[in-house]
mmCIF file of C-alpha atoms and ligand atoms in Angstrom:
data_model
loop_
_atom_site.group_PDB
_atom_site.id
_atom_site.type_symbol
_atom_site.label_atom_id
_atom_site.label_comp_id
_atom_site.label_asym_id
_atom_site.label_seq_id
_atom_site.Cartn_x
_atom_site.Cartn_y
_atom_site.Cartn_z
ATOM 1 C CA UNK A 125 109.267 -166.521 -175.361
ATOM 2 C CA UNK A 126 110.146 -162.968 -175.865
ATOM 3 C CA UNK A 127 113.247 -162.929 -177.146
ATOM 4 C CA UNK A 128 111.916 -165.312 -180.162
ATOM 5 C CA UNK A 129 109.682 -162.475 -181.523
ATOM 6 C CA UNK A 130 110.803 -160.279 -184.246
ATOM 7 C CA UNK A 131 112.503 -156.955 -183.148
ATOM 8 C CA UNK A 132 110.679 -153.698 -184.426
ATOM 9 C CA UNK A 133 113.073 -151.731 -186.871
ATOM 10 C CA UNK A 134 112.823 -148.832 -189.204
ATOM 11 C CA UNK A 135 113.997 -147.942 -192.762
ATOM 12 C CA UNK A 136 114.463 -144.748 -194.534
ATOM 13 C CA UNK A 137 112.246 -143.762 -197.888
ATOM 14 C CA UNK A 138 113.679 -141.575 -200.360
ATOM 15 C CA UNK A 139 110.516 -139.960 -201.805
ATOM 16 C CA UNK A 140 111.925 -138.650 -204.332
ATOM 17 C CA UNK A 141 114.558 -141.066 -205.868
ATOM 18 C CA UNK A 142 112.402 -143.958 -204.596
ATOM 19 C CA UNK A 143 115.321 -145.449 -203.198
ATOM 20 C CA UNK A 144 115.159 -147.320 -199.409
ATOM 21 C CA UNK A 145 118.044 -147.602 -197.109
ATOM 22 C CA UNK A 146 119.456 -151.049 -196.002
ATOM 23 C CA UNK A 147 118.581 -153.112 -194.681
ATOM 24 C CA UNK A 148 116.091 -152.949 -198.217
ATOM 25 C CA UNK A 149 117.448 -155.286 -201.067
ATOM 26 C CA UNK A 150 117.182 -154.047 -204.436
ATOM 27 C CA UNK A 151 115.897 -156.270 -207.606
ATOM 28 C CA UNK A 152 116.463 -154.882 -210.901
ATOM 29 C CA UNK A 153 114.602 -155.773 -214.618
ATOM 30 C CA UNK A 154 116.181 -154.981 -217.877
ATOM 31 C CA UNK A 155 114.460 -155.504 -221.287
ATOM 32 C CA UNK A 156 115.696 -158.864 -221.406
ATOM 33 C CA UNK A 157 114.087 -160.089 -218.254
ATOM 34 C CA UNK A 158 110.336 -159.178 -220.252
ATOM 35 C CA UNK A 159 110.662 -161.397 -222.815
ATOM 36 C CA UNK A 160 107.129 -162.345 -224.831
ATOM 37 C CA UNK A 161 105.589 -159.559 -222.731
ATOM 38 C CA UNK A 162 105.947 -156.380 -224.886
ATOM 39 C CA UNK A 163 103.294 -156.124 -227.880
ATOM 40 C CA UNK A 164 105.699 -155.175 -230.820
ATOM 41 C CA UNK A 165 108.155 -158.606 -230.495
ATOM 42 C CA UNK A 166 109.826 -157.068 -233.942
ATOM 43 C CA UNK A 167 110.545 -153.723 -232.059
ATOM 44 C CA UNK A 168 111.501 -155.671 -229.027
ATOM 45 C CA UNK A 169 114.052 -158.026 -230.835
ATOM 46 C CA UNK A 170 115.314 -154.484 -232.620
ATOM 47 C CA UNK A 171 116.252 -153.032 -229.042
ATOM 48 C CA UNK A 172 117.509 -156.110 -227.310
ATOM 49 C CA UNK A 173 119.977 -156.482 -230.097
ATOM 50 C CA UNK A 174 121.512 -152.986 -229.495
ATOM 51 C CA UNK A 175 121.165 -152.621 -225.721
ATOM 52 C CA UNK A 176 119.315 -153.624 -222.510
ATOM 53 C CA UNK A 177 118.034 -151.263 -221.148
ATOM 54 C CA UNK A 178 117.126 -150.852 -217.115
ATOM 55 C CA UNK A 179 112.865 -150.721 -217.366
ATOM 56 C CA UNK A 180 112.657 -151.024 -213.604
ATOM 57 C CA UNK A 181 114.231 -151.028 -209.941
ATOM 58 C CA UNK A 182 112.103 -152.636 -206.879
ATOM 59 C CA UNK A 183 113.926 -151.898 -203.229
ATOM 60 C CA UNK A 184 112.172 -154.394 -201.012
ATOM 61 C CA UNK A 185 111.885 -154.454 -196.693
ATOM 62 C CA UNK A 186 113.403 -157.493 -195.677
ATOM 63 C CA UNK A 187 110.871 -159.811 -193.462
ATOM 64 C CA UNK A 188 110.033 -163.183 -193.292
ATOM 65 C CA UNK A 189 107.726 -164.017 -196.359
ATOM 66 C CA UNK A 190 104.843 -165.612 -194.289
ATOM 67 C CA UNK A 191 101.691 -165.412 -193.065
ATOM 68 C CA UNK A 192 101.356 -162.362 -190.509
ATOM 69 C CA UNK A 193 104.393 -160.198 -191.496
ATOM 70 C CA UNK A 194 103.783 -156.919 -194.032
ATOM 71 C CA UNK A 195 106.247 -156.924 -196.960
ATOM 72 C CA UNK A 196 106.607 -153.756 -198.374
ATOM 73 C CA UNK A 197 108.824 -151.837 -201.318
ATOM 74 C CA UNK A 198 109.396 -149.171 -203.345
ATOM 75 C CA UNK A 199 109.233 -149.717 -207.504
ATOM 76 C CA UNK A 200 111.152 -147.286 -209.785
ATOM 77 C CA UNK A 201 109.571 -147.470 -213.345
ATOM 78 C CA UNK A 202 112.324 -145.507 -215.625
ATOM 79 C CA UNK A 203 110.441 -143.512 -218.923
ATOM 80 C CA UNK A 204 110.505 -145.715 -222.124
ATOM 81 C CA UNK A 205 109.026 -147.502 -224.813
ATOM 82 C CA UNK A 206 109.000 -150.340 -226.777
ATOM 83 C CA UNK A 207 107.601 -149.308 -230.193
ATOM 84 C CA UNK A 208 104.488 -147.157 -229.191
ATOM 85 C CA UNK A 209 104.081 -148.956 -225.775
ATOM 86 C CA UNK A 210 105.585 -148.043 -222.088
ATOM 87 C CA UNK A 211 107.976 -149.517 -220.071
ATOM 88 C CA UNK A 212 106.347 -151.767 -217.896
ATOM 89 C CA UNK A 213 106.427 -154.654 -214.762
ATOM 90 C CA UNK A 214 106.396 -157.945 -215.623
ATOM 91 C CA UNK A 215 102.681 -158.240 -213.644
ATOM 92 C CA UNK A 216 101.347 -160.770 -211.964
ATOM 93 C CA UNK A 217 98.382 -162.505 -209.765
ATOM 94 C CA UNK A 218 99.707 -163.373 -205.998
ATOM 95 C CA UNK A 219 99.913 -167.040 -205.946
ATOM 96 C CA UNK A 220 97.543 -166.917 -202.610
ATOM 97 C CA UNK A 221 95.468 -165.123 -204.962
ATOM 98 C CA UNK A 222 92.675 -163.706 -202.191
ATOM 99 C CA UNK A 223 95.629 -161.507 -200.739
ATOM 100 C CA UNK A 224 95.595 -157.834 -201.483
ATOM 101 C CA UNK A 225 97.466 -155.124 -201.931
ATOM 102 C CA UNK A 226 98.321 -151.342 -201.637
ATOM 103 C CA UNK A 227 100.277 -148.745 -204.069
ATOM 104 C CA UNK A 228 100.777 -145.430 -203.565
ATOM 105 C CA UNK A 229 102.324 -142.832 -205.950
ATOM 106 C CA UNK A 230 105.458 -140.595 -204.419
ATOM 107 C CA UNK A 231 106.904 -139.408 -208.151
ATOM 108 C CA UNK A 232 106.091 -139.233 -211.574
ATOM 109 C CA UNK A 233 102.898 -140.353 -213.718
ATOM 110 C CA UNK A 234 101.702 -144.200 -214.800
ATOM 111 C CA UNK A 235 98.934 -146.356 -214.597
ATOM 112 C CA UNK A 236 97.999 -149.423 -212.098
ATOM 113 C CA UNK A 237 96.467 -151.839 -215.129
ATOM 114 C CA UNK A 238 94.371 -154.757 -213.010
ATOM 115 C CA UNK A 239 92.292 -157.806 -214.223
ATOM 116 C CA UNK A 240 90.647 -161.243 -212.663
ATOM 117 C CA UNK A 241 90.902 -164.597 -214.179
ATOM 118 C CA UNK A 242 86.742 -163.984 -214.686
ATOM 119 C CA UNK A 243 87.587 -161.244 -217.771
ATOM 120 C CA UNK A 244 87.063 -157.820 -215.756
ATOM 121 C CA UNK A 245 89.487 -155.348 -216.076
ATOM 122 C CA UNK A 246 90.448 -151.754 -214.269
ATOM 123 C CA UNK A 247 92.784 -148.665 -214.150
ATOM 124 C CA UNK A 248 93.603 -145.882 -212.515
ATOM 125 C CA UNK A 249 95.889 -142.989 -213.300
ATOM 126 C CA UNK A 250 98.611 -143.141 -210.676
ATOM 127 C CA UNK A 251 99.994 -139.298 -209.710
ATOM 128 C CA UNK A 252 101.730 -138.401 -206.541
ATOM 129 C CA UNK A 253 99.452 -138.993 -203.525
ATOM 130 C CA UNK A 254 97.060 -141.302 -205.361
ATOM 131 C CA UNK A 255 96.802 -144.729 -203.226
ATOM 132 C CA UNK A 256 95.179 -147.371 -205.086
ATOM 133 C CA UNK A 257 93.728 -150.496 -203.866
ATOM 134 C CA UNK A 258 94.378 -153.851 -205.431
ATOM 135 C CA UNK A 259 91.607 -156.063 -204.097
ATOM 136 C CA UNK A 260 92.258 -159.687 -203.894
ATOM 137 C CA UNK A 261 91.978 -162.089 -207.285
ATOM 138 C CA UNK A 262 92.917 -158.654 -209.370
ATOM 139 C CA UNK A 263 96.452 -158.756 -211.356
ATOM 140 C CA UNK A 264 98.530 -155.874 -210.906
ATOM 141 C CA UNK A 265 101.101 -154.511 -213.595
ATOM 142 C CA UNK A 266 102.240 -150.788 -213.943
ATOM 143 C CA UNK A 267 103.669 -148.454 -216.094
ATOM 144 C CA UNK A 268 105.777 -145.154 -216.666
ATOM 145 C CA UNK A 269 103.443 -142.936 -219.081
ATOM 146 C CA UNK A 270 105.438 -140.043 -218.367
ATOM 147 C CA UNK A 271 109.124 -138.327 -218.907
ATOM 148 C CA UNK A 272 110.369 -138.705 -215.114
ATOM 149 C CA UNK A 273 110.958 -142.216 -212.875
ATOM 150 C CA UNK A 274 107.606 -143.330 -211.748
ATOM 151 C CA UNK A 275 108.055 -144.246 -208.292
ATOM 152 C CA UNK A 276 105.611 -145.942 -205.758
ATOM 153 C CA UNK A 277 105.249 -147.786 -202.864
ATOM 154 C CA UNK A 278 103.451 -151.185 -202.123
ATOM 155 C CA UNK A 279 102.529 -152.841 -199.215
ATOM 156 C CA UNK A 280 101.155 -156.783 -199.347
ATOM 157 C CA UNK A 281 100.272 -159.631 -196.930
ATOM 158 C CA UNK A 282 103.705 -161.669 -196.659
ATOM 159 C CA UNK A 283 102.551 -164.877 -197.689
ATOM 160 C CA UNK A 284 101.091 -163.649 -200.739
ATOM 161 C CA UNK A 285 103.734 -164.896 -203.351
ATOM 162 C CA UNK A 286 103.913 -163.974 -206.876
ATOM 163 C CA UNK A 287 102.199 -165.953 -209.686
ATOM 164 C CA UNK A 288 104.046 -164.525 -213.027
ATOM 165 C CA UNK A 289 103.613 -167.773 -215.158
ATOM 166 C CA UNK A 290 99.655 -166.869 -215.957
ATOM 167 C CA UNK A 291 100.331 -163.368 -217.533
ATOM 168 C CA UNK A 292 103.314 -164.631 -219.617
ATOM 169 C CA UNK A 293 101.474 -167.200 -221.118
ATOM 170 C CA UNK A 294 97.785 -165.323 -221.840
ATOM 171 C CA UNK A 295 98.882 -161.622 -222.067
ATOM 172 C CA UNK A 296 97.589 -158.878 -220.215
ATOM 173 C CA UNK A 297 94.507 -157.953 -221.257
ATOM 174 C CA UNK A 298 94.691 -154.245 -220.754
ATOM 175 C CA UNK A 299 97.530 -151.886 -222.490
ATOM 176 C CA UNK A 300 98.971 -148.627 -222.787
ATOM 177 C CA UNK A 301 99.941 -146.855 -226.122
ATOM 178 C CA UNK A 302 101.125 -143.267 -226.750
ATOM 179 C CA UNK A 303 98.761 -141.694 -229.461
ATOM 180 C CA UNK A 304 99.284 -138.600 -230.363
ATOM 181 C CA UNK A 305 101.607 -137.896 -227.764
ATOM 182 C CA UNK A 306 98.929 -139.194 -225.097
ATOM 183 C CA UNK A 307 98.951 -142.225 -223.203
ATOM 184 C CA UNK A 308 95.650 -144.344 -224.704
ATOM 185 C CA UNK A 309 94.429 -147.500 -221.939
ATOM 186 C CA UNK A 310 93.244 -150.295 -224.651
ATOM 187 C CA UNK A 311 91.700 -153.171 -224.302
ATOM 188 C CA UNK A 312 93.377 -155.944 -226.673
HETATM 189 C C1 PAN B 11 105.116 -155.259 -206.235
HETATM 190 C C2 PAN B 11 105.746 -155.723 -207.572
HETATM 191 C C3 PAN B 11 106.782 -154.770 -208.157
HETATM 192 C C4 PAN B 11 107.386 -155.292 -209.469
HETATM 193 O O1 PAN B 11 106.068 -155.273 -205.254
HETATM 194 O O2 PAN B 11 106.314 -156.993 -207.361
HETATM 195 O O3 PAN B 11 106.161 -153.530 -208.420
HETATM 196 O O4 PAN B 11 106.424 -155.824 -210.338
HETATM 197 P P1 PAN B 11 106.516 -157.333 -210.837
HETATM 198 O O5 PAN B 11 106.678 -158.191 -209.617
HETATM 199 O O6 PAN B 11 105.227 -157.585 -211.530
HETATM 200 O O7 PAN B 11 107.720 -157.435 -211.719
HETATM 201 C C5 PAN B 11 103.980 -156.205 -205.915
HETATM 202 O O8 PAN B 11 102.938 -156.137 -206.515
HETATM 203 N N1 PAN B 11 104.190 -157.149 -205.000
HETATM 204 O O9 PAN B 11 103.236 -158.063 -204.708
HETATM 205 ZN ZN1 ZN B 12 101.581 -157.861 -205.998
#
């Protein structure tokens, strides 16, 4: 019976890169990969058709992606824009959608943008040490509103899953603009 359980191990954060040692796998999201997300499609198209630019880097603890087991990984949000609006993640619901989650800031400055399918909507201004809470049935997306990586680290029930198809099709209801030089949360 022992021997079938899981043996403990440990992995190495770099807090400042935002980089995690293997075993961690890395995913990575150009411009390409956020197609119809971006509010400006005409300053999208413009971009794609020069470059594709790297928006965003997750390095990802490898466990079993079920019930019980933590997964956990670090997201590296590189400073951008498309037109007036920040690089962001793609953003999502978890397909279990009562499962929660947990992001803390290590580097840089963004925002945690959250909503439920019932029209509510929240942020919070994510600097190093701030640890938000995403409570279960809230969407999560996040964004670099400053000149450095924003880097931070999330921690979710493994058999949460990843519902992306929701956000693609509706929107997100909540965005961020520079104004002025100053990032400006709107409502749309
Ligand atoms: C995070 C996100 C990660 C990338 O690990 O998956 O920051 O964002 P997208 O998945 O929206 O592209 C998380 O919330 N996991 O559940
Ligand atoms: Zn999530």
């Amino acid at each position: 019976m022992a021997n079938e359980l899981m043996k403990p191990f440990a992995v190495n954060i770099d807090f400042q890169r935002g980089t995690i040692s293997a075993p961690a796998r890395v995913l990575r999201r150009t411009l390409k990969d956020l197609e119809g997300l971006f509010y400006d499609e005409e300053e999208y198209r413009r971009i794609l058709a020069k470059e594709d630019p790297l928006l965003y880097e997750v390095y990802e603890v490898p466990v079993p992606n079920e019930e019980g087991h933590l997964l956990s990984c670090t997201t590296i949000i590189y400073p951008g824009k498309v037109g007036k609006e920040y690089y962001f993640t793609k953003g999502h619901f978890h397909e279990k959608e009562d499962r929660a989650e947990i992001y803390t800031c290590l580097q840089g400055e963004g925002y945690l943008l959250m909503h439920t399918r019932s029209g509510d909507v929240a942020s919070i201004h994510m600097t190093p040490g701030v640890s938000a809470y995403i409570p279960p049935y809230w969407s999560h997306r996040t964004l670099n509103c400053g000149s450095e990586p924003f880097i931070f680290y999330g921690v979710w029930p493994g058999d949460a899953g990843h519902d992306y198809g929701s956000i693609k099709e509706e929107g997100f209801p909540l965005r961020v603009f520079e104004e002025n030089g100053v990032p400006v949360v709107k409502k749309i």
